[in-house]
């Protein structure tokens, strides 16, 4: 989608630190990490918010991407946090569905 920053990252028009990629999802490091590991997993197809995700196979692909990020970043045993911000109250800034994968240290309990 034109003017979508994550679509441009997926297309390679904006550089990113790629962590994982397959046919359906792309994962890269967040530009402003909130933890020692902070990656984003996004569907390659432009989906605006979690509300717009109705494709179970895409959800499954996102789960695969999350697990690959955890594995590649060495967080499978230590653990990690997964978050999706949806809409205004959820604090979603970029309007292309993305899953935050955070870890690399014990995270505090604040959830908002
Ligand atoms: P949101 O608040 O929408 O859930 O999260 C958007 C995330 O995208 C933020 O954590 C922000 O740091 C990250 N982000 C925004 N622009 C870019 C960019 O150009 N490159 C990368 N790697 N991350 C970005
Ligand atoms: Zn997009």
CSV table of N, CA and C and ligand atoms in Angstrom, one decimal:
chain,number,residue,atom,x,y,z
A,1,UNK,N,0.9,-1.2,0.0
A,1,UNK,CA,0.0,0.0,0.0
A,1,UNK,C,0.9,1.2,0.0
A,2,UNK,N,0.5,2.2,-0.9
A,2,UNK,CA,1.3,3.4,-1.0
A,2,UNK,C,1.3,4.2,0.4
A,3,UNK,N,2.4,4.8,0.7
A,3,UNK,CA,2.5,5.6,1.9
A,3,UNK,C,2.4,4.8,3.2
A,4,UNK,N,2.6,3.5,3.1
A,4,UNK,CA,2.6,2.7,4.3
A,4,UNK,C,4.1,2.4,4.6
A,5,UNK,N,4.6,2.8,5.8
A,5,UNK,CA,6.0,2.7,6.0
A,5,UNK,C,6.4,1.2,6.1
A,6,UNK,N,5.6,0.3,6.6
A,6,UNK,CA,5.9,-1.1,6.7
A,6,UNK,C,5.9,-1.8,5.4
A,7,UNK,N,4.9,-1.4,4.5
A,7,UNK,CA,4.9,-1.9,3.1
A,7,UNK,C,6.2,-1.5,2.4
A,8,UNK,N,6.7,-0.3,2.7
A,8,UNK,CA,8.0,0.1,2.1
A,8,UNK,C,9.2,-0.7,2.6
A,9,UNK,N,9.1,-1.0,3.9
A,9,UNK,CA,10.2,-1.8,4.5
A,9,UNK,C,10.2,-3.2,3.9
A,10,UNK,N,9.0,-3.8,3.8
A,10,UNK,CA,8.8,-5.1,3.2
A,10,UNK,C,9.4,-5.1,1.7
A,11,UNK,N,9.1,-4.0,1.0
A,11,UNK,CA,9.5,-3.9,-0.4
A,11,UNK,C,11.0,-3.6,-0.5
A,12,UNK,N,11.6,-3.3,0.6
A,12,UNK,CA,13.1,-3.0,0.6
A,12,UNK,C,13.3,-1.5,0.2
A,13,UNK,N,12.3,-0.7,0.1
A,13,UNK,CA,12.4,0.7,-0.2
A,13,UNK,C,12.9,1.5,1.0
A,14,UNK,N,12.7,1.0,2.2
A,14,UNK,CA,13.2,1.6,3.4
A,14,UNK,C,14.1,0.5,4.0
A,15,UNK,N,15.3,0.8,4.4
A,15,UNK,CA,16.2,-0.2,5.0
A,15,UNK,C,15.7,-0.7,6.3
A,16,UNK,N,15.9,-2.0,6.7
A,16,UNK,CA,15.6,-2.5,8.0
A,16,UNK,C,16.6,-3.6,8.3
A,17,UNK,N,16.6,-3.9,9.6
A,17,UNK,CA,17.5,-5.1,10.0
A,17,UNK,C,16.6,-6.3,10.0
A,18,UNK,N,16.7,-7.1,9.0
A,18,UNK,CA,15.8,-8.3,8.8
A,18,UNK,C,16.2,-9.3,9.8
A,19,UNK,N,15.2,-9.9,10.4
A,19,UNK,CA,15.4,-11.0,11.3
A,19,UNK,C,14.9,-12.4,10.7
A,20,UNK,N,13.8,-12.3,10.0
A,20,UNK,CA,13.2,-13.5,9.4
A,20,UNK,C,12.3,-13.1,8.3
A,21,UNK,N,12.2,-14.0,7.3
A,21,UNK,CA,11.2,-13.7,6.2
A,21,UNK,C,10.8,-15.0,5.6
A,22,UNK,N,9.5,-15.1,5.3
A,22,UNK,CA,9.0,-16.2,4.5
A,22,UNK,C,8.0,-15.7,3.5
A,23,UNK,N,7.2,-16.5,2.8
A,23,UNK,CA,6.3,-16.0,1.8
A,23,UNK,C,5.2,-15.1,2.4
A,24,UNK,N,4.9,-15.2,3.7
A,24,UNK,CA,3.8,-14.5,4.2
A,24,UNK,C,4.1,-13.4,5.2
A,25,UNK,N,5.2,-13.5,5.9
A,25,UNK,CA,5.6,-12.5,6.9
A,25,UNK,C,7.0,-12.1,6.8
A,26,UNK,N,7.2,-10.9,7.4
A,26,UNK,CA,8.6,-10.3,7.4
A,26,UNK,C,8.8,-9.8,8.8
A,27,UNK,N,10.0,-10.1,9.4
A,27,UNK,CA,10.3,-9.7,10.8
A,27,UNK,C,11.6,-8.9,10.7
A,28,UNK,N,11.6,-7.8,11.5
A,28,UNK,CA,12.7,-6.9,11.5
A,28,UNK,C,12.8,-6.2,12.9
A,29,UNK,N,14.0,-5.7,13.2
A,29,UNK,CA,14.2,-5.0,14.5
A,29,UNK,C,13.5,-3.7,14.5
A,30,UNK,N,12.9,-3.4,15.7
A,30,UNK,CA,12.3,-2.1,15.9
A,30,UNK,C,13.3,-1.0,15.9
A,31,UNK,N,13.0,0.1,15.3
A,31,UNK,CA,14.0,1.2,15.2
A,31,UNK,C,14.2,1.9,16.6
A,32,UNK,N,13.2,1.8,17.5
A,32,UNK,CA,13.3,2.4,18.8
A,32,UNK,C,13.1,1.3,19.9
A,33,UNK,N,14.0,0.4,20.1
A,33,UNK,CA,13.8,-0.8,20.9
A,33,UNK,C,13.5,-0.5,22.3
A,34,UNK,N,12.4,-1.1,22.9
A,34,UNK,CA,12.0,-1.0,24.3
A,34,UNK,C,12.6,-2.0,25.2
A,35,UNK,N,13.4,-2.9,24.6
A,35,UNK,CA,14.0,-4.0,25.4
A,35,UNK,C,15.2,-4.4,24.6
A,36,UNK,N,16.2,-5.2,25.2
A,36,UNK,CA,17.4,-5.6,24.4
A,36,UNK,C,17.0,-6.3,23.1
A,37,UNK,N,15.9,-7.1,23.1
A,37,UNK,CA,15.4,-7.6,21.8
A,37,UNK,C,14.0,-7.0,21.6
A,38,UNK,N,13.8,-6.4,20.5
A,38,UNK,CA,12.5,-5.8,20.1
A,38,UNK,C,12.4,-5.9,18.6
A,39,UNK,N,11.7,-6.9,18.2
A,39,UNK,CA,11.5,-7.1,16.8
A,39,UNK,C,10.0,-7.0,16.5
A,40,UNK,N,9.7,-6.7,15.2
A,40,UNK,CA,8.3,-6.6,14.8
A,40,UNK,C,8.1,-7.7,13.7
A,41,UNK,N,6.9,-8.4,13.8
A,41,UNK,CA,6.6,-9.4,12.8
A,41,UNK,C,5.3,-8.8,12.1
A,42,UNK,N,5.4,-8.7,10.8
A,42,UNK,CA,4.3,-8.1,10.0
A,42,UNK,C,3.9,-9.0,8.9
A,43,UNK,N,2.6,-9.0,8.5
A,43,UNK,CA,2.2,-9.7,7.3
A,43,UNK,C,2.7,-9.0,6.1
A,44,UNK,N,3.1,-9.7,5.1
A,44,UNK,CA,3.6,-9.0,3.8
A,44,UNK,C,2.4,-8.3,3.1
A,45,UNK,N,1.3,-8.9,3.2
A,45,UNK,CA,0.1,-8.3,2.7
A,45,UNK,C,-0.4,-7.2,3.6
A,46,UNK,N,-0.8,-6.0,3.1
A,46,UNK,CA,-1.2,-4.9,4.0
A,46,UNK,C,-2.5,-5.2,4.7
A,47,UNK,N,-2.4,-5.3,6.0
A,47,UNK,CA,-3.6,-5.5,6.8
A,47,UNK,C,-3.5,-4.4,7.8
A,48,UNK,N,-4.6,-3.6,8.0
A,48,UNK,CA,-4.4,-2.4,8.8
A,48,UNK,C,-4.3,-2.6,10.3
A,49,UNK,N,-5.3,-3.3,10.8
A,49,UNK,CA,-5.3,-3.6,12.3
A,49,UNK,C,-5.7,-5.0,12.5
A,50,UNK,N,-5.6,-5.4,13.8
A,50,UNK,CA,-6.0,-6.7,14.2
A,50,UNK,C,-7.5,-7.0,13.9
A,51,UNK,N,-8.3,-5.9,13.9
A,51,UNK,CA,-9.7,-6.0,13.5
A,51,UNK,C,-9.9,-6.5,12.1
A,52,UNK,N,-8.9,-6.3,11.3
A,52,UNK,CA,-9.0,-6.6,9.8
A,52,UNK,C,-8.4,-8.0,9.5
A,53,UNK,N,-7.9,-8.7,10.5
A,53,UNK,CA,-7.3,-10.0,10.3
A,53,UNK,C,-8.4,-11.1,10.5
A,54,UNK,N,-8.8,-11.7,9.4
A,54,UNK,CA,-9.8,-12.7,9.5
A,54,UNK,C,-9.4,-14.0,8.8
A,55,UNK,N,-8.1,-14.0,8.5
A,55,UNK,CA,-7.5,-15.1,7.7
A,55,UNK,C,-6.7,-16.0,8.7
A,56,UNK,N,-7.2,-17.2,9.0
A,56,UNK,CA,-6.6,-18.0,10.0
A,56,UNK,C,-5.2,-18.4,9.5
A,57,UNK,N,-5.0,-18.6,8.2
A,57,UNK,CA,-3.7,-19.0,7.8
A,57,UNK,C,-2.6,-17.9,7.9
A,58,UNK,N,-3.1,-16.7,7.8
A,58,UNK,CA,-2.2,-15.5,8.1
A,58,UNK,C,-1.8,-15.4,9.5
A,59,UNK,N,-2.8,-15.7,10.4
A,59,UNK,CA,-2.6,-15.7,11.8
A,59,UNK,C,-1.5,-16.8,12.2
A,60,UNK,N,-1.7,-17.9,11.5
A,60,UNK,CA,-0.7,-19.0,11.7
A,60,UNK,C,0.7,-18.6,11.2
A,61,UNK,N,0.7,-17.9,10.1
A,61,UNK,CA,2.0,-17.4,9.6
A,61,UNK,C,2.7,-16.4,10.6
A,62,UNK,N,1.8,-15.6,11.2
A,62,UNK,CA,2.4,-14.6,12.2
A,62,UNK,C,3.0,-15.4,13.4
A,63,UNK,N,2.2,-16.4,13.8
A,63,UNK,CA,2.7,-17.2,14.9
A,63,UNK,C,4.0,-17.9,14.6
A,64,UNK,N,4.1,-18.4,13.3
A,64,UNK,CA,5.4,-19.0,12.9
A,64,UNK,C,6.5,-17.9,12.9
A,65,UNK,N,6.2,-16.7,12.5
A,65,UNK,CA,7.2,-15.6,12.5
A,65,UNK,C,7.6,-15.3,13.9
A,66,UNK,N,6.7,-15.2,14.8
A,66,UNK,CA,7.0,-15.0,16.2
A,66,UNK,C,8.0,-16.0,16.8
A,67,UNK,N,7.6,-17.3,16.5
A,67,UNK,CA,8.5,-18.4,17.0
A,67,UNK,C,9.9,-18.4,16.4
A,68,UNK,N,9.9,-18.0,15.1
A,68,UNK,CA,11.2,-17.9,14.5
A,68,UNK,C,12.1,-16.8,15.1
A,69,UNK,N,11.4,-15.7,15.3
A,69,UNK,CA,12.2,-14.5,16.0
A,69,UNK,C,12.7,-15.0,17.3
A,70,UNK,N,11.8,-15.7,18.1
A,70,UNK,CA,12.2,-16.1,19.5
A,70,UNK,C,13.4,-17.1,19.3
A,71,UNK,N,13.4,-18.0,18.4
A,71,UNK,CA,14.5,-18.9,18.2
A,71,UNK,C,15.8,-18.3,17.7
A,72,UNK,N,15.6,-17.4,16.7
A,72,UNK,CA,16.8,-16.7,16.2
A,72,UNK,C,17.5,-15.8,17.1
A,73,UNK,N,16.7,-15.2,18.0
A,73,UNK,CA,17.2,-14.3,19.1
A,73,UNK,C,17.6,-15.0,20.4
A,74,UNK,N,17.4,-16.3,20.4
A,74,UNK,CA,17.9,-17.1,21.6
A,74,UNK,C,17.0,-16.9,22.8
A,75,UNK,N,15.7,-16.7,22.6
A,75,UNK,CA,14.8,-16.4,23.7
A,75,UNK,C,13.8,-17.5,24.0
A,76,UNK,N,13.9,-18.7,23.4
A,76,UNK,CA,12.9,-19.7,23.5
A,76,UNK,C,12.9,-20.2,25.0
A,77,UNK,N,14.0,-20.4,25.6
A,77,UNK,CA,14.0,-20.8,27.0
A,77,UNK,C,13.9,-19.7,28.0
A,78,UNK,N,14.5,-18.6,27.7
A,78,UNK,CA,14.4,-17.4,28.7
A,78,UNK,C,13.1,-16.8,28.7
A,79,UNK,N,12.4,-16.8,27.6
A,79,UNK,CA,11.0,-16.3,27.5
A,79,UNK,C,11.0,-14.9,26.8
A,80,UNK,N,9.8,-14.4,26.5
A,80,UNK,CA,9.7,-13.2,25.8
A,80,UNK,C,8.2,-12.8,25.9
A,81,UNK,N,8.0,-11.5,25.4
A,81,UNK,CA,6.6,-11.0,25.4
A,81,UNK,C,6.2,-10.7,24.0
A,82,UNK,N,4.9,-10.9,23.8
A,82,UNK,CA,4.3,-10.6,22.4
A,82,UNK,C,3.2,-9.6,22.7
A,83,UNK,N,3.1,-8.6,21.9
A,83,UNK,CA,2.1,-7.6,22.0
A,83,UNK,C,1.6,-7.1,20.6
A,84,UNK,N,0.3,-6.9,20.5
A,84,UNK,CA,-0.3,-6.2,19.3
A,84,UNK,C,-1.0,-5.0,19.8
A,85,UNK,N,-0.7,-3.8,19.3
A,85,UNK,CA,-1.5,-2.6,19.6
A,85,UNK,C,-2.5,-2.5,18.5
A,86,UNK,N,-3.7,-2.2,18.9
A,86,UNK,CA,-4.8,-2.1,18.0
A,86,UNK,C,-5.6,-0.8,18.2
A,87,UNK,N,-5.5,0.0,17.1
A,87,UNK,CA,-6.3,1.3,17.2
A,87,UNK,C,-5.8,2.3,18.2
A,88,UNK,N,-6.6,3.3,18.3
A,88,UNK,CA,-6.2,4.5,19.1
A,88,UNK,C,-5.9,4.2,20.5
A,89,UNK,N,-6.9,3.6,21.2
A,89,UNK,CA,-6.6,3.3,22.6
A,89,UNK,C,-5.6,2.2,22.9
A,90,UNK,N,-5.3,1.4,21.9
A,90,UNK,CA,-4.3,0.4,22.0
A,90,UNK,C,-2.9,1.0,21.7
A,91,UNK,N,-2.9,2.2,21.2
A,91,UNK,CA,-1.6,2.9,21.0
A,91,UNK,C,-0.9,2.5,19.7
A,92,UNK,N,-1.8,2.1,18.7
A,92,UNK,CA,-1.2,1.7,17.4
A,92,UNK,C,-0.9,3.0,16.6
A,93,UNK,N,0.4,3.1,16.3
A,93,UNK,CA,0.8,4.3,15.5
A,93,UNK,C,0.9,4.0,14.0
A,94,UNK,N,1.6,2.8,13.7
A,94,UNK,CA,1.7,2.4,12.3
A,94,UNK,C,0.5,1.6,11.9
A,95,UNK,N,-0.2,2.0,10.9
A,95,UNK,CA,-1.4,1.3,10.5
A,95,UNK,C,-1.2,0.2,9.5
A,96,UNK,N,-0.3,-0.7,9.9
A,96,UNK,CA,0.0,-2.0,9.2
A,96,UNK,C,0.2,-2.9,10.4
A,97,UNK,N,-0.7,-3.9,10.5
A,97,UNK,CA,-0.7,-4.9,11.6
A,97,UNK,C,0.8,-5.4,11.8
A,98,UNK,N,1.2,-5.3,13.1
A,98,UNK,CA,2.5,-5.8,13.5
A,98,UNK,C,2.4,-6.4,14.9
A,99,UNK,N,3.2,-7.4,15.1
A,99,UNK,CA,3.4,-8.0,16.4
A,99,UNK,C,4.7,-7.6,17.0
A,100,UNK,N,4.7,-7.0,18.2
A,100,UNK,CA,5.9,-6.7,18.9
A,100,UNK,C,6.4,-8.0,19.6
A,101,UNK,N,7.7,-8.3,19.4
A,101,UNK,CA,8.3,-9.4,20.2
A,101,UNK,C,9.5,-8.9,21.0
A,102,UNK,N,9.3,-8.9,22.3
A,102,UNK,CA,10.2,-8.3,23.2
A,102,UNK,C,10.9,-9.3,24.2
A,103,UNK,N,12.1,-9.1,24.5
A,103,UNK,CA,12.8,-9.9,25.4
A,103,UNK,C,14.3,-9.6,25.6
A,104,UNK,N,15.0,-10.5,26.0
A,104,UNK,CA,16.5,-10.3,26.2
A,104,UNK,C,16.8,-9.9,27.6
A,105,UNK,N,15.7,-9.7,28.5
A,105,UNK,CA,15.9,-9.4,29.9
A,105,UNK,C,14.5,-9.7,30.5
A,106,UNK,N,14.5,-9.7,31.8
A,106,UNK,CA,13.2,-9.8,32.5
A,106,UNK,C,12.4,-8.5,32.3
A,107,UNK,N,11.2,-8.6,31.8
A,107,UNK,CA,10.5,-7.4,31.5
A,107,UNK,C,9.6,-7.1,32.8
A,108,UNK,N,9.4,-5.8,33.0
A,108,UNK,CA,8.6,-5.4,34.1
A,108,UNK,C,7.1,-5.7,33.8
A,109,UNK,N,6.2,-5.6,34.9
A,109,UNK,CA,4.9,-6.1,34.7
A,109,UNK,C,3.9,-5.1,34.2
A,110,UNK,N,4.4,-3.9,33.9
A,110,UNK,CA,3.5,-2.8,33.4
A,110,UNK,C,2.9,-3.2,32.1
A,111,UNK,N,1.6,-3.2,32.0
A,111,UNK,CA,0.9,-3.5,30.7
A,111,UNK,C,0.1,-2.3,30.3
A,112,UNK,N,0.4,-1.1,30.8
A,112,UNK,CA,-0.3,0.1,30.4
A,112,UNK,C,-0.8,0.8,31.5
B,1,LIG,P1,2.9,0.7,17.3
B,1,LIG,O1,2.9,1.8,18.3
B,1,LIG,O2,2.2,1.2,16.0
B,1,LIG,O3,2.4,-0.5,17.9
B,1,LIG,O4,4.4,0.4,17.0
B,1,LIG,C1,5.1,0.9,15.9
B,1,LIG,C2,6.5,0.5,16.0
B,1,LIG,O5,7.2,0.7,14.8
B,1,LIG,C3,7.2,1.4,17.1
B,1,LIG,O6,7.8,0.6,18.1
B,1,LIG,C4,8.3,2.1,16.2
B,1,LIG,O7,9.5,2.3,16.9
B,1,LIG,C5,8.5,1.2,15.0
B,1,LIG,N1,8.8,1.9,13.8
B,1,LIG,C6,8.3,3.0,13.3
B,1,LIG,N2,8.9,3.4,12.2
B,1,LIG,C7,9.9,2.5,12.0
B,1,LIG,C8,10.8,2.3,10.9
B,1,LIG,O8,11.0,3.1,10.0
B,1,LIG,N3,11.7,1.2,11.0
B,1,LIG,C9,11.6,0.4,12.1
B,1,LIG,N4,12.5,-0.7,12.1
B,1,LIG,N5,10.7,0.5,13.1
B,1,LIG,C10,9.8,1.5,13.0
B,2,LIG,ZN1,1.3,-1.6,4.8
